[in-house]
XYZ file of C-alpha atoms in Angstrom:
603
model
C 10.866 7.323 -60.122
C 11.882 6.180 -56.217
C 10.966 3.121 -55.154
C 8.584 1.663 -52.674
C 9.121 2.784 -49.929
C 7.985 0.657 -47.255
C 10.032 -2.001 -49.333
C 13.703 -3.833 -47.700
C 16.460 -1.986 -48.569
C 18.800 -4.487 -50.795
C 21.930 -3.555 -47.931
C 20.294 -6.316 -45.377
C 19.250 -3.520 -42.191
C 16.032 -3.065 -41.295
C 13.378 -1.043 -43.220
C 11.809 1.813 -42.230
C 8.376 1.594 -40.869
C 7.604 4.737 -42.411
C 3.850 4.477 -41.112
C 4.753 4.015 -37.575
C 6.799 7.027 -37.868
C 4.407 9.004 -38.904
C 1.258 7.767 -36.877
C 4.535 8.360 -33.900
C 4.463 12.425 -34.771
C 0.849 13.024 -34.641
C 0.191 10.931 -31.977
C 2.731 13.538 -30.388
C 0.580 16.303 -31.450
C -2.354 15.224 -29.916
C -0.253 14.814 -26.279
C 1.597 18.208 -26.448
C -1.120 19.718 -27.615
C -0.547 23.492 -26.403
C 2.622 23.934 -27.998
C 3.288 25.441 -31.655
C 3.713 21.272 -33.790
C 6.228 23.030 -35.170
C 8.138 22.732 -32.649
C 7.437 19.866 -31.283
C 7.757 17.309 -34.319
C 11.533 19.313 -34.277
C 12.737 18.378 -31.024
C 11.874 14.930 -30.813
C 13.759 14.502 -34.186
C 16.640 16.416 -32.380
C 16.688 14.215 -29.332
C 16.459 10.799 -32.032
C 19.349 12.513 -33.535
C 21.025 12.241 -29.872
C 20.174 9.482 -29.270
C 21.641 7.586 -32.032
C 25.168 9.112 -32.510
C 24.847 7.670 -29.240
C 24.849 4.539 -30.276
C 26.930 5.329 -32.931
C 29.803 6.049 -30.555
C 30.200 9.958 -31.619
C 29.883 11.633 -27.982
C 32.478 11.461 -26.630
C 31.731 13.572 -23.079
C 30.238 10.870 -20.850
C 27.321 13.694 -19.173
C 26.117 13.890 -22.827
C 25.979 10.613 -24.017
C 22.011 9.326 -24.016
C 20.981 7.143 -20.700
C 17.663 5.728 -20.321
C 17.238 4.867 -17.116
C 19.094 8.076 -16.691
C 18.098 11.053 -17.708
C 16.063 13.585 -16.406
C 13.381 16.080 -18.424
C 15.469 19.409 -16.172
C 18.227 18.275 -18.086
C 17.695 17.869 -21.587
C 18.217 21.626 -21.926
C 21.651 20.981 -21.448
C 22.254 18.350 -23.063
C 20.999 19.461 -26.154
C 22.947 23.190 -25.885
C 25.756 20.996 -24.622
C 25.870 19.127 -27.427
C 25.611 22.304 -30.261
C 28.995 23.156 -28.828
C 31.446 20.168 -28.298
C 29.914 17.694 -31.266
C 32.992 17.155 -33.443
C 31.643 16.803 -36.295
C 30.029 20.400 -37.413
C 27.306 18.554 -39.077
C 26.623 16.574 -36.072
C 26.676 20.307 -33.373
C 23.816 22.058 -36.739
C 21.515 19.439 -35.666
C 20.976 21.449 -31.873
C 21.834 24.860 -32.703
C 17.916 25.403 -33.313
C 16.025 24.923 -29.523
C 12.807 25.678 -28.002
C 12.889 23.029 -25.168
C 12.732 25.693 -22.687
C 9.005 25.925 -23.089
C 7.849 22.604 -22.182
C 6.746 21.229 -18.864
C 8.425 17.183 -17.698
C 5.336 16.414 -18.509
C 5.406 17.480 -22.341
C 9.509 16.446 -22.414
C 8.403 13.492 -21.354
C 6.212 12.713 -24.661
C 8.087 13.920 -26.677
C 10.864 11.644 -24.745
C 8.927 8.421 -26.152
C 8.094 9.837 -29.808
C 12.135 10.062 -30.154
C 12.648 6.059 -28.778
C 9.469 5.285 -30.834
C 11.763 6.626 -34.688
C 14.759 4.678 -32.820
C 13.019 1.635 -32.598
C 11.975 2.398 -36.781
C 14.753 2.215 -37.680
C 14.669 5.863 -39.449
C 18.401 6.044 -38.193
C 20.521 4.776 -41.704
C 24.280 3.265 -41.217
C 25.127 2.049 -44.390
C 23.558 4.632 -47.610
C 20.733 2.683 -49.550
C 18.262 4.237 -51.599
C 14.795 2.287 -50.657
C 16.152 3.712 -46.817
C 16.130 7.310 -48.754
C 12.807 7.277 -50.689
C 11.112 5.961 -47.269
C 12.993 9.689 -45.623
C 11.521 11.827 -48.235
C 7.872 10.420 -48.205
C 8.183 10.700 -44.259
C 9.979 14.518 -44.043
C 7.176 15.287 -46.667
C 4.634 14.598 -43.865
C 6.052 16.568 -41.307
C 4.381 20.264 -40.462
C 7.603 21.860 -39.677
C 7.682 24.999 -42.522
C 5.487 27.617 -44.487
C 5.533 25.724 -48.061
C 5.231 22.118 -47.129
C 5.818 19.889 -49.955
C 4.059 16.571 -50.912
C 5.599 13.159 -51.989
C 3.884 13.200 -55.186
C 5.007 16.983 -55.742
C 7.533 16.956 -54.801
C 9.290 13.547 -56.649
C 7.542 15.649 -60.260
C 10.138 18.333 -59.817
C 13.260 16.264 -59.246
C 12.241 13.886 -62.352
C 12.163 16.286 -63.833
C 15.401 17.404 -63.232
C 16.902 14.344 -64.352
C 19.889 14.522 -62.009
C 22.104 11.851 -63.308
C 25.777 10.159 -61.359
C 28.313 12.432 -60.354
C 26.433 15.836 -61.782
C 26.596 18.723 -59.396
C 22.668 19.309 -57.833
C 21.290 22.659 -56.556
C 18.578 22.631 -54.612
C 17.262 25.869 -53.117
C 14.386 25.853 -50.257
C 14.730 22.027 -49.474
C 13.591 22.987 -45.560
C 12.857 19.017 -45.177
C 15.492 17.747 -47.286
C 12.725 16.097 -48.904
C 13.588 16.546 -52.299
C 17.507 16.347 -52.040
C 16.839 12.810 -50.679
C 13.944 12.000 -53.491
C 16.900 12.998 -55.394
C 19.781 10.635 -53.930
C 18.037 8.388 -54.266
C 16.856 8.140 -57.983
C 20.894 9.362 -59.267
C 22.912 7.255 -57.250
C 26.895 9.605 -56.501
C 25.525 13.054 -57.467
C 26.311 15.619 -55.359
C 23.523 17.344 -53.779
C 23.736 20.796 -52.573
C 20.986 22.712 -50.580
C 20.503 26.243 -50.339
C 17.359 26.666 -47.207
C 17.570 29.199 -44.415
C 16.639 26.766 -41.618
C 18.688 23.681 -42.272
C 18.448 22.232 -38.910
C 15.821 19.321 -40.145
C 17.574 18.860 -43.436
C 21.009 18.453 -40.917
C 18.806 15.786 -39.425
C 18.012 13.628 -42.676
C 21.220 14.117 -43.836
C 22.131 11.846 -40.636
C 19.509 9.689 -40.942
C 20.220 8.961 -44.316
C 24.010 7.962 -43.735
C 24.794 10.704 -47.295
C 27.303 12.930 -48.418
C 24.795 16.350 -48.730
C 25.651 20.360 -48.990
C 24.175 21.784 -46.557
C 24.729 25.762 -47.203
C 22.981 27.709 -43.357
C 21.794 31.165 -45.746
C 18.529 32.499 -47.095
C 19.821 32.938 -50.796
C 17.972 35.703 -52.607
C 19.318 38.191 -49.592
C 23.348 35.655 -48.641
C 23.879 35.670 -52.936
C 27.771 34.255 -52.253
C 28.755 34.069 -49.347
C 32.357 35.035 -50.150
C 30.967 37.547 -53.467
C 33.456 35.777 -55.248
C 32.608 33.953 -58.856
C 29.056 31.926 -58.006
C 29.407 28.375 -58.498
C 27.584 26.278 -61.924
C 25.866 23.384 -61.075
C 24.555 21.158 -64.254
C 20.536 21.279 -62.644
C 19.274 22.431 -59.869
C 15.372 22.456 -58.176
C 13.789 25.931 -56.427
C 11.086 26.906 -54.923
C 11.255 30.063 -52.999
C 8.667 31.291 -50.795
C 5.848 32.503 -52.622
C 4.461 35.865 -51.864
C 7.333 37.200 -49.905
C 9.453 40.049 -50.694
C 12.345 41.545 -50.280
C 14.618 44.806 -49.958
C 15.603 46.609 -52.272
C 19.004 46.457 -51.253
C 19.028 42.321 -51.471
C 18.973 42.673 -55.250
C 22.209 41.741 -56.716
C 23.807 42.862 -60.166
C 23.459 39.419 -61.725
C 19.642 40.223 -61.257
C 18.613 41.081 -64.967
C 14.631 41.888 -63.850
C 15.224 44.287 -60.953
C 12.148 43.099 -58.169
C 11.436 42.516 -55.123
C 9.227 39.583 -55.629
C 11.036 35.728 -54.460
C 9.768 34.477 -57.264
C 10.855 36.969 -60.168
C 14.530 36.373 -57.366
C 14.366 32.745 -57.241
C 14.107 31.840 -60.925
C 17.966 34.837 -61.708
C 19.273 33.015 -58.838
C 18.817 29.856 -60.100
C 19.655 30.627 -63.791
C 23.457 32.052 -62.282
C 24.183 28.880 -60.272
C 22.354 26.223 -63.174
C 23.667 25.579 -66.390
C 21.790 23.106 -67.065
C 17.849 22.058 -66.526
C 16.358 24.600 -63.914
C 13.246 23.930 -62.027
C 10.957 25.896 -60.533
C 7.729 25.957 -58.976
C 6.124 29.490 -59.717
C 2.523 30.835 -58.655
C 0.577 32.037 -61.800
C 0.201 35.414 -61.647
C 3.751 35.460 -63.087
C 2.842 34.019 -65.722
C 0.138 37.186 -66.195
C 0.771 39.383 -64.671
C 1.524 43.245 -65.578
C 4.865 44.459 -64.026
C 7.952 42.467 -62.556
C 6.136 39.425 -64.459
C 5.927 40.620 -67.751
C 9.337 41.876 -67.600
C 10.867 38.006 -66.156
C 8.585 36.743 -69.563
C 10.236 38.674 -71.982
C 13.647 38.273 -70.322
C 13.629 33.974 -70.632
C 11.456 34.542 -73.627
C 14.018 36.584 -75.622
C 16.587 34.939 -74.486
C 15.887 31.645 -75.017
C 15.930 30.544 -71.607
C 11.747 29.395 -70.895
C 11.830 25.473 -72.120
C 8.203 23.912 -71.072
C 5.710 25.660 -68.819
C 2.846 22.778 -66.600
C 0.274 24.147 -64.953
C -0.942 22.061 -62.673
C -4.145 20.710 -59.794
C -5.180 22.850 -57.350
C -5.407 22.863 -53.881
C -2.041 20.611 -53.601
C -0.432 22.406 -50.558
C -2.034 22.713 -47.488
C -0.746 25.943 -46.468
C -1.833 27.747 -48.777
C -4.965 27.946 -52.101
C -2.637 30.008 -54.063
C -2.415 28.341 -57.909
C 0.970 27.041 -58.887
C 2.793 25.592 -61.697
C 5.626 24.453 -63.562
C 8.251 26.131 -65.203
C 10.992 24.140 -67.168
C 14.274 26.074 -68.161
C 17.002 25.722 -69.607
C 19.866 27.626 -72.176
C 19.064 27.591 -76.494
C 15.492 26.393 -76.131
C 14.408 26.357 -80.195
C 10.326 26.804 -78.786
C 9.044 26.193 -75.113
C 6.181 23.533 -74.418
C 2.953 24.137 -73.090
C 1.468 20.837 -70.886
C -1.847 21.130 -69.134
C -1.411 19.409 -66.361
C -4.678 20.501 -63.915
C -7.120 18.620 -65.256
C -8.005 16.026 -63.621
C -6.110 12.385 -64.687
C -3.423 13.847 -62.955
C -4.912 14.074 -59.607
C -7.450 12.922 -57.574
C -9.934 15.270 -54.941
C -10.066 13.928 -50.786
C -13.090 14.799 -49.116
C -12.459 18.165 -47.627
C -11.152 19.649 -51.186
C -6.932 18.744 -51.523
C -5.538 16.979 -54.322
C -2.984 14.549 -54.341
C -0.616 14.738 -57.810
C -0.844 10.552 -57.973
C -0.615 11.277 -61.735
C 2.682 13.012 -61.941
C 4.280 9.467 -64.130
C 2.082 11.169 -66.673
C 3.172 14.500 -66.539
C 7.035 13.042 -67.055
C 5.625 10.786 -69.586
C 4.535 13.711 -71.487
C 7.117 16.105 -71.045
C 9.949 13.332 -72.365
C 7.202 13.048 -75.643
C 5.007 16.203 -76.187
C 4.796 14.789 -79.555
C 2.568 11.828 -78.702
C 0.159 14.226 -75.978
C -0.981 16.232 -78.596
C -4.657 17.213 -76.907
C -1.939 17.546 -74.153
C 0.896 19.556 -75.130
C 1.713 21.686 -77.379
C 5.170 23.692 -78.225
C 5.238 27.330 -79.456
C 8.209 29.022 -80.910
C 9.303 31.854 -78.678
C 9.640 34.754 -80.900
C 5.918 33.612 -81.921
C 5.073 34.504 -77.184
C 6.973 37.096 -77.281
C 5.693 39.045 -80.104
C 2.387 38.102 -79.161
C 2.846 39.296 -75.477
C 0.128 36.278 -74.800
C -0.194 35.435 -71.164
C 1.948 31.760 -70.119
C -0.847 30.376 -69.488
C -0.782 26.507 -70.612
C -4.361 26.363 -71.164
C -4.445 29.449 -73.569
C -1.999 27.118 -76.229
C -3.019 24.184 -75.777
C -6.824 24.796 -76.582
C -6.439 25.523 -80.242
C -5.413 21.335 -80.938
C -8.533 20.933 -78.374
C -10.874 22.702 -80.268
C -13.254 20.906 -82.600
C -12.986 22.065 -86.720
C -15.173 24.967 -87.756
C -16.950 22.588 -90.906
C -16.699 25.298 -92.569
C -18.169 28.041 -91.022
C -17.857 31.997 -90.600
C -15.499 32.608 -87.455
C -16.194 35.788 -85.417
C -14.760 37.449 -82.536
C -17.565 38.156 -79.869
C -15.728 41.690 -79.928
C -17.580 42.176 -82.523
C -21.404 40.701 -82.149
C -21.874 42.336 -78.616
C -20.569 45.460 -76.667
C -18.930 44.768 -73.642
C -20.638 46.500 -69.735
C -19.073 45.460 -66.801
C -20.071 47.111 -63.698
C -18.109 49.808 -61.545
C -17.958 49.097 -58.086
C -20.332 51.880 -55.612
C -17.937 54.474 -54.277
C -18.956 55.529 -50.966
C -19.574 59.080 -50.592
C -22.227 58.955 -54.314
C -25.603 58.430 -54.813
C -26.660 55.749 -55.259
C -30.091 53.706 -56.474
C -31.934 50.935 -54.920
C -31.610 48.413 -57.673
C -32.445 44.201 -56.957
C -28.978 42.018 -58.352
C -27.881 39.634 -59.985
C -25.018 36.837 -60.089
C -24.151 33.264 -61.356
C -25.793 31.856 -57.869
C -29.139 33.637 -59.805
C -28.306 31.471 -63.531
C -31.466 29.326 -64.109
C -30.235 26.106 -65.481
C -32.598 26.023 -68.436
C -34.749 29.237 -69.657
C -34.330 33.025 -69.123
C -33.641 34.846 -66.741
C -36.509 36.949 -64.848
C -36.143 37.731 -61.512
C -33.872 38.508 -58.529
C -34.715 39.309 -55.089
C -31.865 40.440 -53.513
C -32.367 44.070 -53.634
C -29.267 46.380 -53.561
C -27.635 50.050 -53.296
C -26.678 50.528 -57.628
C -24.296 54.055 -58.323
C -26.732 56.015 -59.861
C -23.873 56.657 -62.000
C -23.679 54.979 -64.805
C -26.581 52.776 -63.959
C -27.617 52.296 -67.796
C -24.758 49.987 -68.359
C -24.927 47.687 -65.808
C -28.997 47.142 -66.241
C -30.077 44.366 -67.568
C -32.421 44.603 -70.989
C -34.292 41.976 -72.014
C -31.881 39.246 -74.907
C -28.673 40.768 -72.634
C -25.904 37.938 -72.194
C -24.911 37.126 -68.751
C -21.355 36.147 -68.428
C -19.875 35.484 -65.216
C -16.644 36.319 -65.411
C -15.024 36.129 -61.088
C -15.064 33.345 -59.506
C -17.594 31.047 -61.619
C -16.236 31.473 -64.752
C -18.508 30.023 -67.889
C -21.695 30.475 -66.353
C -24.410 32.135 -68.473
C -27.603 33.252 -68.868
C -30.181 35.686 -70.886
C -32.460 37.985 -69.887
C -36.134 37.933 -70.927
C -38.885 40.139 -70.371
C -37.951 41.991 -66.518
C -40.368 41.292 -63.862
C -39.082 42.570 -61.142
C -41.043 46.384 -59.208
C -37.644 47.960 -59.741
C -34.154 47.949 -62.379
C -31.819 44.398 -62.125
C -28.255 44.960 -62.591
C -26.008 42.131 -62.890
C -23.175 41.750 -59.910
C -19.016 42.674 -59.733
C -18.688 38.701 -61.036
C -20.663 39.468 -64.066
C -20.236 41.154 -67.548
C -23.486 41.926 -69.305
C -22.737 41.163 -73.835
C -25.518 43.099 -75.243
C -25.498 42.064 -78.833
C -25.171 44.654 -81.711
C -29.107 45.768 -82.824
C -27.329 44.951 -86.547
C -25.839 41.340 -85.488
C -25.742 38.229 -88.059
C -25.924 36.672 -85.024
C -29.248 35.815 -83.405
C -28.734 36.220 -78.887
C -29.881 33.276 -78.435
C -27.684 31.067 -80.940
C -24.767 32.803 -79.243
C -26.016 32.291 -75.529
C -26.265 28.022 -76.651
C -22.555 28.765 -78.377
C -21.020 30.114 -75.008
C -23.210 27.156 -72.899
C -21.992 24.762 -75.475
C -19.213 22.385 -74.165
C -17.522 23.994 -77.640
C -18.050 27.791 -76.164
C -16.937 26.678 -72.073
C -14.196 24.887 -73.449
C -12.760 28.688 -75.077
C -13.564 30.250 -71.824
C -12.262 28.099 -69.485
C -8.727 28.338 -71.532
C -8.680 32.398 -70.830
C -9.494 32.549 -67.245
C -6.435 33.976 -65.508
C -6.259 34.973 -61.270
C -3.843 33.402 -58.241
C -6.411 32.859 -56.281
C -9.607 33.704 -57.573
C -9.709 33.046 -61.216
C -11.327 35.943 -63.505
C -11.832 36.939 -66.782
C -10.011 39.761 -68.521
C -12.350 42.373 -71.041
C -9.325 42.227 -74.099
C -9.773 37.644 -73.783
C -14.212 38.011 -73.957
C -13.759 40.427 -76.886
C -10.969 38.248 -78.479
C -12.885 35.149 -78.007
C -13.640 33.286 -81.021
C -17.819 32.527 -81.946
C -18.864 30.290 -84.832
C -21.143 31.461 -86.831
C -23.995 28.023 -87.882
C -26.522 28.389 -90.807
C -30.080 29.918 -90.668
C -31.066 26.242 -90.627
C -29.084 24.737 -87.281
C -29.732 28.414 -85.748
C -33.955 27.340 -86.535
C -32.860 24.061 -85.310
C -31.299 25.814 -82.355
C -34.499 27.915 -81.506
C -36.371 25.498 -81.187
C -34.144 23.117 -79.070
C -33.902 26.076 -76.227
C -38.023 26.158 -76.388
C -38.146 22.436 -75.504
C -36.248 22.042 -73.186
C -38.051 26.415 -71.798
C -40.997 23.911 -72.042
C -39.635 20.706 -70.418
C -38.216 23.279 -67.340
C -41.470 24.746 -66.688
C -43.028 21.133 -66.433
C -40.652 20.093 -64.016
C -41.292 22.642 -62.060
C -44.565 22.080 -62.441
C -43.882 18.890 -61.031
C -41.498 20.286 -57.543
C -44.095 22.259 -56.906
C -46.759 19.817 -56.939
C -44.438 17.239 -55.589
C -43.183 19.912 -52.209
C -47.712 20.593 -51.568
C -48.312 16.387 -51.666
C -44.801 16.228 -48.816
C -46.595 19.071 -46.794
C -50.304 17.286 -47.337
C -49.243 14.522 -45.460
C -47.538 16.139 -43.025
C -50.780 17.685 -41.585
C -52.226 13.735 -41.732
C -49.932 13.340 -39.550
C -50.338 16.517 -37.435
C -53.797 16.007 -37.305
C -54.857 18.585 -39.234
C -57.275 18.252 -42.990
């Protein structure tokens, strides 16, 4: 676990003033608003590196050294170009390879120069290796707006801790554009040899200089430039890969070592890591990799068949600033006996801010659960590879932990939902086909209590197969897309036109001879148990949904006749109370109107 980023280094050197450095970068964005923030921040870091190299005597040519009293804005571009060519060490030259300085006006460059000086005064650059300084740099680097997949510091700490680098071992990190994961790894495992592969290495070179650490940095896209010499691939003890999500690669980029052909970056990334890492690999992947068909299914089968999958950890939504895609962590390890599933998307693992973003403040608890899953039966479960491969189930943790979270049936009979109802899903409209005017019902129309009887949203629905989407009394309406788990029961329809469900819903129509009355099934689906079972079955990368086969296989407990009578009485009482609440609310609104009329001079 990382040390406090604000603590004073044990070496006696002044601490990195991280809060001041972050403020300087944010202020720079407001001072140079018409330039891309990514380029502006990078330029400030390059100029700060130039200042530091001048201070420590690593720039030999006098005309390239930084002199605050004699610096001319129009000379900075040529100076940075000269540094990229003439510095003695290749690592230092790499810092200045990427240049966008020609886009800036003198007044903008002056603001960038002041920010760079602030970074120097914040003690960003260290001359002595220290774990505390590395930790602070990692936190700072995670705040920079310089990469499309910027991982928050807490997530990077979780990935590194799960990878478990040790002193003297070789660790591979793929796609670490800010070196945040590498800095954390160097802080927690002194003397570990850390290798970074990333398409844009400028910032890693900057932070290598700032940290006084000996990272090995390769400037290439790991999935395109597989092996620079096309010889034997090096093997590392552990590693992390967080490939760009959703990116597609040309088919000619596939290397012979890829067992599952694909153009998907996440699928290729996992195979790239497995070919170079002999120990544990930690991969950050989009959730669709856990349940999608095609190449994703082929990869899951391969990992299970080869006993490579060690654990799956789900994560909260909205952790990343740049995307709303849901993602999880795969932990890969050779000769795994089973797969440990950990549900990490529940409230105890994160905080949500007022802007809908999440912070993974509970990551240490996830590590604790991973190290001893048997002590956390409500959050973790182990399943044998053979059982997973035979069942063909998705690898979503909530699917495999649900059985332990479901209350005992107390001797009740259990049936699958598909045995009790027929499932009807509305068909999308085709532009040229005949339509019929109807009223449409969606999840937002479902009443909190009582039965659904009307709707006010008029639409044109396909006339063909319209009967399958028409709502009938005693139908149960289930939200199967978006607002998963919302349920309503249809009463006597009072609308002047037929009523249908929207594309976000399905109709559960009880079989005429079903032993379970529709109101009892409705109550079951709205109960905590029913809601848990529904949520465990949701899939979808950005918009959650329920598949028809998962709805059909939902287990349903059959209450006794006496329990059914009790449920009916409680539902009727709820309906009566809701009617009384509606009357009181109308009366309350009417009184408010009368008060307004009095002040406006009415009667």
